[in-house]
Each structure stands twice: as structure tokens, then as C-alpha cells.
CSV table of C-alpha atoms in Angstrom, one decimal:
chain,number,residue,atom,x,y,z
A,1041,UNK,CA,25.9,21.6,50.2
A,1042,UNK,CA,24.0,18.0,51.5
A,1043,UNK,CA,26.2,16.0,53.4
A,1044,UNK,CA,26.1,12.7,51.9
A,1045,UNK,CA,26.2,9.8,54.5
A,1046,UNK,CA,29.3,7.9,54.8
A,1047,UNK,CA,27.7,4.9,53.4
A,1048,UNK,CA,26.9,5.9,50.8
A,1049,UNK,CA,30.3,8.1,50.4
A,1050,UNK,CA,31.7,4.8,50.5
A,1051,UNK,CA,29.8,3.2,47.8
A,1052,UNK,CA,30.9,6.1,45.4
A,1053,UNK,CA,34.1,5.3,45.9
A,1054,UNK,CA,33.6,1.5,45.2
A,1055,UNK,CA,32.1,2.4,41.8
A,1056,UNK,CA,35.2,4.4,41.0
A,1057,UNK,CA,37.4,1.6,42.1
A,1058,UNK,CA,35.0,-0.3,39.3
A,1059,UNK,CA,35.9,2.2,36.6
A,1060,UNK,CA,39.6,2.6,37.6
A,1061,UNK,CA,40.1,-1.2,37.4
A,1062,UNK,CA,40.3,-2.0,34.1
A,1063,UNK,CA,43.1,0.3,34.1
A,1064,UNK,CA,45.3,-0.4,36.7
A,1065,UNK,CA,44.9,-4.2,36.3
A,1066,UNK,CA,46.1,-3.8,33.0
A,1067,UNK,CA,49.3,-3.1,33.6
A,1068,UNK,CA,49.6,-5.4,36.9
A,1069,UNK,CA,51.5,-7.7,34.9
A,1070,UNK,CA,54.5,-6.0,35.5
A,1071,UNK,CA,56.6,-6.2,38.7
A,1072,UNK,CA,57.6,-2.5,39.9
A,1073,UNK,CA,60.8,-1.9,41.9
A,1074,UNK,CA,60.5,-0.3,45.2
A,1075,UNK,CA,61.8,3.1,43.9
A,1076,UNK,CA,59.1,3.0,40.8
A,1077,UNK,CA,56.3,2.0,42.8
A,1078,UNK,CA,57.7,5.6,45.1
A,1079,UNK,CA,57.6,7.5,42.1
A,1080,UNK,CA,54.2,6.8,40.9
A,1081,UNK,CA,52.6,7.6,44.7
A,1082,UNK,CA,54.4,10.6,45.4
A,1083,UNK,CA,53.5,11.9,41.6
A,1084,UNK,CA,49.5,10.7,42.4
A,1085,UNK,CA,49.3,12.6,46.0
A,1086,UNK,CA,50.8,16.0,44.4
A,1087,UNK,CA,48.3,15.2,41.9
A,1088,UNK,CA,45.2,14.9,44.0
A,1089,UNK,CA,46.2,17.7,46.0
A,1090,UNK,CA,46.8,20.1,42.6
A,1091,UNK,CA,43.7,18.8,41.0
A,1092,UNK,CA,41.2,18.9,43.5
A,1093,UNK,CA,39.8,21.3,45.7
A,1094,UNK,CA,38.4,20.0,48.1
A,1095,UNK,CA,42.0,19.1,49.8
A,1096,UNK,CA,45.1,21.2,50.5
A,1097,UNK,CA,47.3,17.7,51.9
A,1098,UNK,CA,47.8,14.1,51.6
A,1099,UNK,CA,49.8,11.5,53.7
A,1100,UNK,CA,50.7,8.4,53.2
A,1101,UNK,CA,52.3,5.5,55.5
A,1102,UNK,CA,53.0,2.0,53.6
A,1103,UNK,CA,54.4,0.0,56.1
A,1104,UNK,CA,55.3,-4.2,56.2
A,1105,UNK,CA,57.7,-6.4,58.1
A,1106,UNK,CA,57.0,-9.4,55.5
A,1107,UNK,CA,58.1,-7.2,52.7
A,1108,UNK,CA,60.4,-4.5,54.4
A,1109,UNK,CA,58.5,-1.7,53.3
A,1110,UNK,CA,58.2,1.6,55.6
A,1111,UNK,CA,57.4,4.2,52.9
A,1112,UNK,CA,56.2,7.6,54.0
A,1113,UNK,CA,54.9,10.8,51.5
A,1114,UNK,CA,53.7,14.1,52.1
A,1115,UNK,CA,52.0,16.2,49.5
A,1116,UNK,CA,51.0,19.8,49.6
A,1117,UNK,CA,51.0,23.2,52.2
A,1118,UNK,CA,49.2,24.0,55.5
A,1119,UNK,CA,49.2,26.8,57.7
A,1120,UNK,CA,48.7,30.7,57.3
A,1121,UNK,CA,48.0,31.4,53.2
A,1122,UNK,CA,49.1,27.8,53.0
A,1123,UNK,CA,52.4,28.5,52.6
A,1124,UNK,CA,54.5,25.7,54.9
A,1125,UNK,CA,54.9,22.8,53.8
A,1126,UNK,CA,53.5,19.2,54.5
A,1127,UNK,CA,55.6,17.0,56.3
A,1128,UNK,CA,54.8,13.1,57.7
A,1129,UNK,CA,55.5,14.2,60.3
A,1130,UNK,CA,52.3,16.8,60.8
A,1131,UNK,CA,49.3,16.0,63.3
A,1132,UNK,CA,46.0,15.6,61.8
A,1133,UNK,CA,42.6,15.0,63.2
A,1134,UNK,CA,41.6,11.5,62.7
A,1135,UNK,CA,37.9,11.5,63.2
A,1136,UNK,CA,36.1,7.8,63.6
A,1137,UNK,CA,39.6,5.9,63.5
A,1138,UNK,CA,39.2,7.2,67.4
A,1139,UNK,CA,36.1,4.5,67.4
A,1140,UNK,CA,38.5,1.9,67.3
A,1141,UNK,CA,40.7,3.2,70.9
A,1142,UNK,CA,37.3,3.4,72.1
A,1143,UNK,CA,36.4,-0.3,71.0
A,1144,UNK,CA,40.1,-1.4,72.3
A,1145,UNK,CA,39.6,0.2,75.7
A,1146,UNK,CA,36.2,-1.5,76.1
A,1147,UNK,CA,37.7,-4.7,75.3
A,1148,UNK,CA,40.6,-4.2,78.1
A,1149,UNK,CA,37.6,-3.7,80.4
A,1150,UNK,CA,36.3,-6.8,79.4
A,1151,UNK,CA,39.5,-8.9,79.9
A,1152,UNK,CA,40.1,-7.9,82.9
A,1153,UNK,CA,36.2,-8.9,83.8
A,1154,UNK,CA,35.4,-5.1,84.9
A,1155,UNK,CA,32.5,-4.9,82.6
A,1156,UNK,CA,30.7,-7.6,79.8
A,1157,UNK,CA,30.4,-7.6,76.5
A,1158,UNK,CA,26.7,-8.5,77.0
A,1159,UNK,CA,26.2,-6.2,79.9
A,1160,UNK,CA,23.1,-3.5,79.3
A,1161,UNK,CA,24.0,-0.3,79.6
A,1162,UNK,CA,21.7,1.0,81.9
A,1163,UNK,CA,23.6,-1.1,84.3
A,1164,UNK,CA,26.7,2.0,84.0
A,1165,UNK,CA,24.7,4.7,82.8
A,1166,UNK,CA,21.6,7.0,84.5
A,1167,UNK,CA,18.4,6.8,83.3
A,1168,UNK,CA,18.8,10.8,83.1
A,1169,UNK,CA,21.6,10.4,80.5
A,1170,UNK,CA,19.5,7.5,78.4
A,1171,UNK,CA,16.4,9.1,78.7
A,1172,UNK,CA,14.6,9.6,75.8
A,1173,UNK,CA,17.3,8.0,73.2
A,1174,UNK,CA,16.0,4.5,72.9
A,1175,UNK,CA,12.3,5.0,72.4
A,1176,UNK,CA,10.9,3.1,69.2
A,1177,UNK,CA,7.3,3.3,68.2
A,1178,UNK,CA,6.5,5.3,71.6
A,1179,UNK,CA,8.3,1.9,73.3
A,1180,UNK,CA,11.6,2.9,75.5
A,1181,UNK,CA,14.0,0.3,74.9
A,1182,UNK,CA,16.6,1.8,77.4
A,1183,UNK,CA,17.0,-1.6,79.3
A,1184,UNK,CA,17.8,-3.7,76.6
A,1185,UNK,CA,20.4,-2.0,74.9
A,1186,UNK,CA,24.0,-3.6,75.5
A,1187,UNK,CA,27.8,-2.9,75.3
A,1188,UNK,CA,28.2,-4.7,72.5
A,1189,UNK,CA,25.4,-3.3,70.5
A,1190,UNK,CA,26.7,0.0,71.0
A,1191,UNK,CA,29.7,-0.9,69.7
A,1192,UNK,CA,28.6,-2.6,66.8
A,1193,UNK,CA,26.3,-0.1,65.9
A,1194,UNK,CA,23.2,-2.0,66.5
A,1195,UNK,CA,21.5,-0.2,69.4
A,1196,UNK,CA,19.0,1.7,67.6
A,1197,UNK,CA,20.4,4.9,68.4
A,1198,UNK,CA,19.8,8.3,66.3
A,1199,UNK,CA,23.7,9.6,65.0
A,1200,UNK,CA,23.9,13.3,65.8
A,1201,UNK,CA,26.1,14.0,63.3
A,1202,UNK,CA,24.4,12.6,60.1
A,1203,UNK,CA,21.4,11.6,60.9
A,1204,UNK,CA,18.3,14.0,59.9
A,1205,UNK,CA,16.8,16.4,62.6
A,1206,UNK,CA,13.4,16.6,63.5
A,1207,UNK,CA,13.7,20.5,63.5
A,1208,UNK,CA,16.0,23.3,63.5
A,1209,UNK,CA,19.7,23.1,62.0
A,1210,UNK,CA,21.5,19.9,61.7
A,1211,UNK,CA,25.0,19.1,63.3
A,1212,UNK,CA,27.1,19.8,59.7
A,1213,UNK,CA,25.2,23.3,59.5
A,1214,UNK,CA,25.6,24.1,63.5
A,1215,UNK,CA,29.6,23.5,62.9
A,1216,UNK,CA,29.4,25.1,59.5
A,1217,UNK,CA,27.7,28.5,60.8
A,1218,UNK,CA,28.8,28.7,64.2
A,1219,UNK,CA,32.0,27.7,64.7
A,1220,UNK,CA,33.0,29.2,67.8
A,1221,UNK,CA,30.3,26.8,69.8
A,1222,UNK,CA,32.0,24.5,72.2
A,1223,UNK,CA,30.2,21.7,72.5
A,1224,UNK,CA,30.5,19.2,75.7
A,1225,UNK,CA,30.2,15.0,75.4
A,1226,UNK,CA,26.7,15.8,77.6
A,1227,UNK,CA,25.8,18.7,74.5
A,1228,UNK,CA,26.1,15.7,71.8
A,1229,UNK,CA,23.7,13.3,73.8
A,1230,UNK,CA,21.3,15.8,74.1
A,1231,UNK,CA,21.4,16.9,70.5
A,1232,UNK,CA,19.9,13.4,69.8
A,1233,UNK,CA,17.5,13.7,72.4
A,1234,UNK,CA,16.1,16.7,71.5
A,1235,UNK,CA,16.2,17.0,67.8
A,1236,UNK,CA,16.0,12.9,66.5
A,1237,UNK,CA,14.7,9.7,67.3
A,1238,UNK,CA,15.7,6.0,67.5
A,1239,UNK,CA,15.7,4.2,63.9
A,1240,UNK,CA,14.9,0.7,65.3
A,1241,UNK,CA,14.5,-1.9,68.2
A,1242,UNK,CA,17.9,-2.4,70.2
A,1243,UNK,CA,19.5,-5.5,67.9
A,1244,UNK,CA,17.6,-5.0,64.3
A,1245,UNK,CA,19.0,-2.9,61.8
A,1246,UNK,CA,22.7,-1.6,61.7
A,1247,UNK,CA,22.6,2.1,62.0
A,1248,UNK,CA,26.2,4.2,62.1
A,1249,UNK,CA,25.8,6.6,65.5
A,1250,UNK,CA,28.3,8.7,66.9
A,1251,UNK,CA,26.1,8.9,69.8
A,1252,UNK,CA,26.4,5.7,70.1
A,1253,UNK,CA,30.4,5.9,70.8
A,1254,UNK,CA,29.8,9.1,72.9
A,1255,UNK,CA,27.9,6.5,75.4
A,1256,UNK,CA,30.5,4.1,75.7
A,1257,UNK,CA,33.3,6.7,76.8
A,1258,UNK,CA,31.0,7.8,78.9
A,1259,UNK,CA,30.6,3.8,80.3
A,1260,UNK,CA,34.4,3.6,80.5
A,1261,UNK,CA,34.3,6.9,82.8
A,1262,UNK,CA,31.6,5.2,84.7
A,1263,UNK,CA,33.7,1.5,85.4
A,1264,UNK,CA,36.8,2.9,85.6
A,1265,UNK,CA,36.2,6.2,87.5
A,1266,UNK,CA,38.3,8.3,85.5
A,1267,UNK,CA,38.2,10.6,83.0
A,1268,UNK,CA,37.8,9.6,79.6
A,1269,UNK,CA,41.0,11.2,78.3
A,1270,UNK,CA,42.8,10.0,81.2
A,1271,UNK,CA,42.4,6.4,80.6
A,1272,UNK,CA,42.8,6.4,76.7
A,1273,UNK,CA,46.2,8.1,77.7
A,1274,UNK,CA,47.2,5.7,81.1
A,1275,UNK,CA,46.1,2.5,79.2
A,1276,UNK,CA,46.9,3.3,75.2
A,1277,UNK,CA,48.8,6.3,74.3
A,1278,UNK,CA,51.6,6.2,77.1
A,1279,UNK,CA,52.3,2.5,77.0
A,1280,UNK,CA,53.0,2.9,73.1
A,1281,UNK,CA,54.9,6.2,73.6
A,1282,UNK,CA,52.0,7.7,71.1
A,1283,UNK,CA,53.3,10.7,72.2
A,1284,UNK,CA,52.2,13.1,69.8
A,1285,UNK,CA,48.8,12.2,70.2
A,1286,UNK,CA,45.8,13.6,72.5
A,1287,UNK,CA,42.4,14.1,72.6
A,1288,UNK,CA,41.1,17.7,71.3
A,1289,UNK,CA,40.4,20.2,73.9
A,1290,UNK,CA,41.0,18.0,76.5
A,1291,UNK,CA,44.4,16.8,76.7
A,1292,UNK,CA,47.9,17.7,75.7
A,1293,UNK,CA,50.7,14.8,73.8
A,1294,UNK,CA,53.3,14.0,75.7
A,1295,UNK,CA,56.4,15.9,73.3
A,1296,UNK,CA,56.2,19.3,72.7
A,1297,UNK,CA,53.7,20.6,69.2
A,1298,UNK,CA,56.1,21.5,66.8
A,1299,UNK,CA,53.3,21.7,64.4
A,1300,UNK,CA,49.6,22.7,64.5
A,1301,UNK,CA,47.0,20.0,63.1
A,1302,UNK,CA,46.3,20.1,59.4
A,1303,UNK,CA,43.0,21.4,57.8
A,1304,UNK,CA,39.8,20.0,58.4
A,1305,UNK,CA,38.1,20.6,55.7
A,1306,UNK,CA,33.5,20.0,55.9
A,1307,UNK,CA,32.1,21.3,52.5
A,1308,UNK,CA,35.2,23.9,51.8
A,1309,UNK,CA,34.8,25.1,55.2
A,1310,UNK,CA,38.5,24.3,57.3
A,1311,UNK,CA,37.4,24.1,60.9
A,1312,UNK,CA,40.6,22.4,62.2
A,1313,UNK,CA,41.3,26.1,64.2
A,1314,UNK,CA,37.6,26.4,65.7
A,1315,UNK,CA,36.2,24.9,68.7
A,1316,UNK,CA,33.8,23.1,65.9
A,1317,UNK,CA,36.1,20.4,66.3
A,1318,UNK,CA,34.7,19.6,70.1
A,1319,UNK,CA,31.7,18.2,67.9
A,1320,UNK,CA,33.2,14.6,69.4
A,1321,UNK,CA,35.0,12.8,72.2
A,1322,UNK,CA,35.2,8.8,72.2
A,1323,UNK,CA,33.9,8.5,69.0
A,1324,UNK,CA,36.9,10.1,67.2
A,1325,UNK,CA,38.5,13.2,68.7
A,1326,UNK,CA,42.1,12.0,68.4
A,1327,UNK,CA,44.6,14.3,66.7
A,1328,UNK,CA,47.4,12.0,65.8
A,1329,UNK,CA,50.2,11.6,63.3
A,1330,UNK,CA,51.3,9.2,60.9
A,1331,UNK,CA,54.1,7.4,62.9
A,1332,UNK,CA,51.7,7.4,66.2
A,1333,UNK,CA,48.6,5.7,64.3
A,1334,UNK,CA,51.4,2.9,62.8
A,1335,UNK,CA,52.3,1.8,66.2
A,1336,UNK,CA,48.9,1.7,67.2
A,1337,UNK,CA,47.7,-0.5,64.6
A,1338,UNK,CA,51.1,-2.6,64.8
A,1339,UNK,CA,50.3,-3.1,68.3
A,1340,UNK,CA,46.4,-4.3,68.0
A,1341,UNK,CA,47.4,-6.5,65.9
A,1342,UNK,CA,50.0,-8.2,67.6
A,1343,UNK,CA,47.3,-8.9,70.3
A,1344,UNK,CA,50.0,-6.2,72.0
A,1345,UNK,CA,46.6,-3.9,73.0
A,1346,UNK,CA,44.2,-6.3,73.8
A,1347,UNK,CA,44.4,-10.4,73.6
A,1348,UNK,CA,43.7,-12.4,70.4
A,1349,UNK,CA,40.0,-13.3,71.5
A,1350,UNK,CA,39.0,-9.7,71.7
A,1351,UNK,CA,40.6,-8.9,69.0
A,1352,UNK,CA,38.9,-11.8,67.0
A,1353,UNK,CA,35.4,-10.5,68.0
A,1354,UNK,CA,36.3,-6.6,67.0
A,1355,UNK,CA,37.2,-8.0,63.3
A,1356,UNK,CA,34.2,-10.6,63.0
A,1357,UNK,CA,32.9,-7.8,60.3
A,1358,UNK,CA,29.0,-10.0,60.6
A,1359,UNK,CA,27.3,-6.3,60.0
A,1360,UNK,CA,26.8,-5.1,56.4
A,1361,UNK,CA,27.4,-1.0,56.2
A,1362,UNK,CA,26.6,-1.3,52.5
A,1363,UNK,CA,27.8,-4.5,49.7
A,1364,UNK,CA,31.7,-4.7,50.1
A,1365,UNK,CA,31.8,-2.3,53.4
A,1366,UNK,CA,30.9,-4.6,56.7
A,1367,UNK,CA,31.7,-3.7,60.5
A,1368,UNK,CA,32.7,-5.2,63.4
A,1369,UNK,CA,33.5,-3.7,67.0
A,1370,UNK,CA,34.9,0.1,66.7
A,1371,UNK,CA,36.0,-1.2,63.1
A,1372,UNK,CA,35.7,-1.3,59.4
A,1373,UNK,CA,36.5,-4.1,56.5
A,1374,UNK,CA,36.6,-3.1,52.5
A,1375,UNK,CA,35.9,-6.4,50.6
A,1376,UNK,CA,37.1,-5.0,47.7
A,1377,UNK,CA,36.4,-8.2,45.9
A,1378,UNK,CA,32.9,-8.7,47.2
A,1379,UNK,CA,32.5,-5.3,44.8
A,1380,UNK,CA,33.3,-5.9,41.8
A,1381,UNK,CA,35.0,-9.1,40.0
A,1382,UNK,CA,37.7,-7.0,38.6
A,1383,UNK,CA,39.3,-6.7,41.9
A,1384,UNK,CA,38.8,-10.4,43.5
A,1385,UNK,CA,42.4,-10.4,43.8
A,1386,UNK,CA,42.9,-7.7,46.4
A,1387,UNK,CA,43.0,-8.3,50.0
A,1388,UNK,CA,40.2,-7.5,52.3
A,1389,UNK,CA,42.2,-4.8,54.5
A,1390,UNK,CA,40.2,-3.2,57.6
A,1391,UNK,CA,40.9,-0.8,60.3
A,1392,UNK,CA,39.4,2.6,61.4
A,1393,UNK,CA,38.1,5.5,58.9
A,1394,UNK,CA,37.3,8.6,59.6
A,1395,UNK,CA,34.8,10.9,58.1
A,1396,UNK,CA,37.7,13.6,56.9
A,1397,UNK,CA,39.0,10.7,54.3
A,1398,UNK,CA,41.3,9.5,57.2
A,1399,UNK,CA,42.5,5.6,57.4
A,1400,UNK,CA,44.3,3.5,59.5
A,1401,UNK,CA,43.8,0.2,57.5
A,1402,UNK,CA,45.6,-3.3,57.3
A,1403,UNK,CA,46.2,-6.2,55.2
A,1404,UNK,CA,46.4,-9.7,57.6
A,1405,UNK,CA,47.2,-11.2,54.3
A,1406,UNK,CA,50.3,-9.6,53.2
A,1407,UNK,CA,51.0,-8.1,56.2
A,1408,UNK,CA,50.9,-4.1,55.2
A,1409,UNK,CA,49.5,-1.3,56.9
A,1410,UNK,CA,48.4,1.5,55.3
A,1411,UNK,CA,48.1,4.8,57.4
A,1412,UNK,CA,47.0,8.0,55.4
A,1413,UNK,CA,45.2,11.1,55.5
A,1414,UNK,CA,43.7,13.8,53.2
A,1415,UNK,CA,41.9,15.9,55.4
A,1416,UNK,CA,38.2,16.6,54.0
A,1417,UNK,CA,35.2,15.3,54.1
A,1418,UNK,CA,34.5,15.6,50.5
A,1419,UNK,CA,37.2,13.6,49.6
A,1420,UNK,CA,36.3,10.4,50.8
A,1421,UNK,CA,35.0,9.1,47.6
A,1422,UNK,CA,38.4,9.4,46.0
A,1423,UNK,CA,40.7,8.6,48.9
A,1424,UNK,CA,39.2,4.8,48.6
A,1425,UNK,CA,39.8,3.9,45.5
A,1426,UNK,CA,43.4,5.4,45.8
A,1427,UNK,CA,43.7,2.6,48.7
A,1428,UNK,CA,42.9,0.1,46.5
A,1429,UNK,CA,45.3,1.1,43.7
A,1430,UNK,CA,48.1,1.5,46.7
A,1431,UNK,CA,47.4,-2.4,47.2
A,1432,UNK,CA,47.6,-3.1,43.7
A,1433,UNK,CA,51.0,-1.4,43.8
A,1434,UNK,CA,52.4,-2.7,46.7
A,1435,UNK,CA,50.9,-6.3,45.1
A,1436,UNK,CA,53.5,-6.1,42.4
A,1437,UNK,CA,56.5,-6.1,44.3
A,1438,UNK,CA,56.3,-9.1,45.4
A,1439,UNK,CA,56.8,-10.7,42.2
């Protein structure tokens, strides 16, 4: 099967929030009570997961001081001939939402004046590690790459996981076909190296790249002179008491796994028990649960994980991904409105995706976060519109 980039995943998505619209905005009018509006998303997830194949789980978090909402659902089975059931309380891989600790952990750096923002790269990094991944039009750009446009995704960097390869196998058919391969943060650089090129001058075109992310973990290693895992832990996870969540294959969570992660599921292929899930580091390696990514996102938006300042630059959202999707610094914004007219009404939220259809979004507006996962990367053009018509649900009870 082609793997469709995200973008363009994403855009799906918006035209099926088009074409759901009419619908759900038709019967708006109506305020729901809490225990309704519980109904009608625990009867959609057992839906999606009965109708579709592509999935085998959903979970939801809907959760709001302002309105006094902490509403969790599970739907479906996991484990050996998917017989045990789905809790909220189950880890999951997260994918890109890991972008975002990476971004946060940058901008601690930054704070405390340990590294800039503006900074090149090549100032924390050797020119064996850079070589060859910043050359545009036979020029190597190496030395003006900085911080920021690696987190912003504007470095002009190849992406090892979607972008095309100049020969051989791409990344989705490597993890597909040989799932046993282990791969190292130093294997993922060199993947883009070896098999694609830069799209662009550092600076000039937006261009999604996990390599990108892979660089600034290793940056954080460099400054801090620690291990990647080691920091995210000291500086994010144990502060929060995210305790039940760890970077894959190289640490462990704090409390003791009562549960293996759920299935990861790339073109009907579950890799969530192979070491094809080494495929990334700090650019979204996080298993995680529900509760775990809640506090997180609580906490960054408190200014509780880095200040106010830092956290206005990671949501400045000035980078278009495609019409209605824009970026900012290890995060994502849906301007659902910018879409389509039907939906002008509903609040920009933003926060970190992953690939596998994972979210960890919030509404400044209204106050609501919205923490979820279904697990598959062929799902993600029907796990956004559900967010929207969460929003539209949520939207009614406060009238």
C-alpha cells in the first residue's frame, strides 16, 4: 500500500469534516447533558472500532477545569487473539506528540541560556554527523542551519520516514518487511544521508522531517551531556510523576507495566511487539497513557514546563503544513474554520499528533483538552474529523 504523507492525510480528513458538517451542525441547536453527550462518544468509538479495520482500539480523554469535565472511554480488545479488553488506562505509542517533549526540553535549554534559539547547529553537532544532509543544488548548507529551524521544520532536511528514497526500500517498507531490525538514532541519520537529499535552502520551504527531530535530541545530548532519555525523564517525566511513561527501548516508567502497549498498526501490519518500533527517538518514541499525556499538556500550558515566552513562540503556528493545518515549534494547530465556513465556530485547538492517529490537543478558548488515541496509521483521516465533532459536542454543554 503507498503511504500517503501526513499532510495530505490531514487534508482528507478536513474534507470529511466538510461533508460531516452539515450534519452535526444541524442538530447543534440543542444543548446535551453531560450523560448524553457520554452516550453518543462511547456509542461512536465502539463504532469506529466495529466498523473499520484498520483499528482494534480507541481512547478518549475530555478534560476542562472551566466546565468540570474529565471524561474518559475505551473501546475495543488488545492483546493475544485480541481478547482483553481496552482500558484508559493502557499505554500506547504516541508517535510525533514526542516532537513536542523534544521542543519543551529545547526551550528549557534556552531559558536557562545553555543554548539559543538562533544558535546553528554545527555549533553542537560534528561535521561527521551533518555531513552530507544539508547539501542543496550541490551547495552544503551545514553552517547555516539553526535550532530553531530544526524545530520548526524549516532546515531543509530530507524526512527518513516519508520522504522518497533515491534507491532501494523506503523506511515504511524496511519496518513493514523486516521487523526484527533494530535501528539506532545514528541508523536514522544515516538513512537520510545515504538514500535522500535536502528539499531546499536552510529557511525556504516548510518540509516535515523526523530527521530533523532526531538532530535536536542529539543537540540536547550534546549541551547537557547526558543521555537523551535521561534528561526527558530528570527534567519532564519525574517532575510530573508521568510515571507510566518511557522512551521505547531505552528506558523503563517509573510504576511497574501492568499492561503491554496497544497495537501499532502501519498498513494492517501491528508492529507495537517488534523492534520496528526503534524507527525513532526524539522525534516521538514515547509510550505513554492517557492520564500521563493530560498532565503533560496541563502542565505546558500553565507555563508549569517551560515559561510563557517560550511557550508563546512554540504556538506562533506562522508555518502553513497545508490550508487549515499550520505549525509552530514541536507543535501543531487545526484551524478548523480557516477550512471550511461550516465550521467558523469551532475553536482552533493545537497540540502534538502523531502519525498512528494519536493527539494530545487543546482548546485555549474553552479551556478543554482532548487526549486520544486509535492506534494506526490508516486511520488518521477519520480520527480528525471525529475531533472536531468531539468539540461540537463538548460546545453544546455549555448552553
Amino acid at each position: 500500500m503507498k503511504h500517503i504523507k501526513k499532510g495530505y492525510i490531514i487534508l482528507i480528513a478536513f474534507v470529511l469534516i466538510s461533508m460531516i458538517g452539515f450534519v452535526v451542525l444541524s442538530i447543534a441547536s440543542r444543548p446535551l447533558l453531560k450523560d448524553e453527550m457520554n452516550k453518543i462518544i462511547h456509542e461512536d468509538l465502539k463504532e469506529m472500532v466495529n466498523k473499520n479495520d484498520e483499528i482494534t482500539s480507541a481512547l478518549l480523554t475530555i478534560y476542562s477545569d472551566k466546565l468540570h469535565l474529565n471524561e474518559t472511554y475505551a473501546a475495543g480488545n488488545t492483546g493475544k487473539d485480541l481478547a482483553e479488553p481496552v482500558t484508559v488506562n493502557h499505554p500506547y505509542y504516541s508517535a510525533s506528540i514526542g516532537k513536542t517533549f523534544t521542543a519543551a526540553l529545547i526551550g528549557m535549554l534556552c531559558e536557562e541560556g545553555a543554548v539559543r534559539y538562533d544558535d546553528l547547529i554545527s555549533r553542537y553537532l560534528e561535521d561527521k554527523l551533518l555531513d552530507g544532509l544539508f547539501v542543496y543544488e550541490g551547495v552544503d548548507y551545514r553552517d547555516q542551519v539553526t535550532i530553531k529551524q530544526l524545530l520548526g521544520h524549516m532546515s531543509g532536511i530530507g524526512d527518513y520516514y516519508e520522504d522518497p528514497v533515491l534507491q532501494g526500500k523506503t523506511m515504511i517498507e524496511i519496518l513493514i518487511k523486516e521487523q526484527d531490525k533494530l535501528w539506532t538514532p545514528i541508523d536514522l541519520v544515516s538513512f537520510t544521508r545515504e538514500n535522500q537529499k535536502a528539499i531546499a535552502r536552510p529557511g525556504e520551504v516548510f518540509h516535515y522531517s523526523d530527521t530533523g527531530y532526531i538532530l535536536l535530541g542529539f543537540i540536547i545530548e550534546s549541551v547537557t551531556g547526558q543521555r537523551f532519555h535521561d534528561v526527558l525523564h530528570e527534567r519532564i517525566l519525574d517532575p510530573l510523576g508521568m510515571n507510566d511513561t518511557y522512551l521505547i527501548f531505552k528506558s523503563k516508567p517509573k510504576n511497574p507495566q501492568k499492561y503491554d502497549i496497544l497495537e501499532v498498526y502501519v498498513d494492517g501490519n501491528d508492529l507495537s511487539k517488534t523492534n520496528a518500533l526503534s524507527f525513532d527517538w526524539s522525534g516521538g518514541g514515547l509510550a505513554t497513557t492517557m492520564s500521563d499525556l493530560l498532565t503533560f499538556n496541563k502542565a505546558l500550558n500553565k507555563g508549569k514546563v517551560v515559561n510563557f515566552d517560550t511557550l508563546k513562540l512554540m504556538t506562533a503556528f506562522d508555518q502553513e503544513y497545508i490550508k487549515g493545518v499550520h505549525y509552530g515549534l514541536g507543535m501543531m494547530e487545526f484551524n478548523f474554520g480557516e477550512f471550511s465556513f461550516l465550521l467558523k465556530d469551532t475553536p482552533n485547538i493545537y497540540g502534538g499528533v502523531g502519525d498512528s492517529s494519536t493527539f494530545m490537543m487543546y482548546d485555549k478558548t474553552n479551556d478543554i483538552h482532548i487526549v486520544g488515541n486509535f492506534g494506526s496509521v490508516d486511520f488518521m483521516e477519520k480520527s480528525v474529523p471525529f475531533l472536531a465533532k468531539v468539540l461540537m459536542l463538548v460546545d453544546r454543554l455549555k448552553e
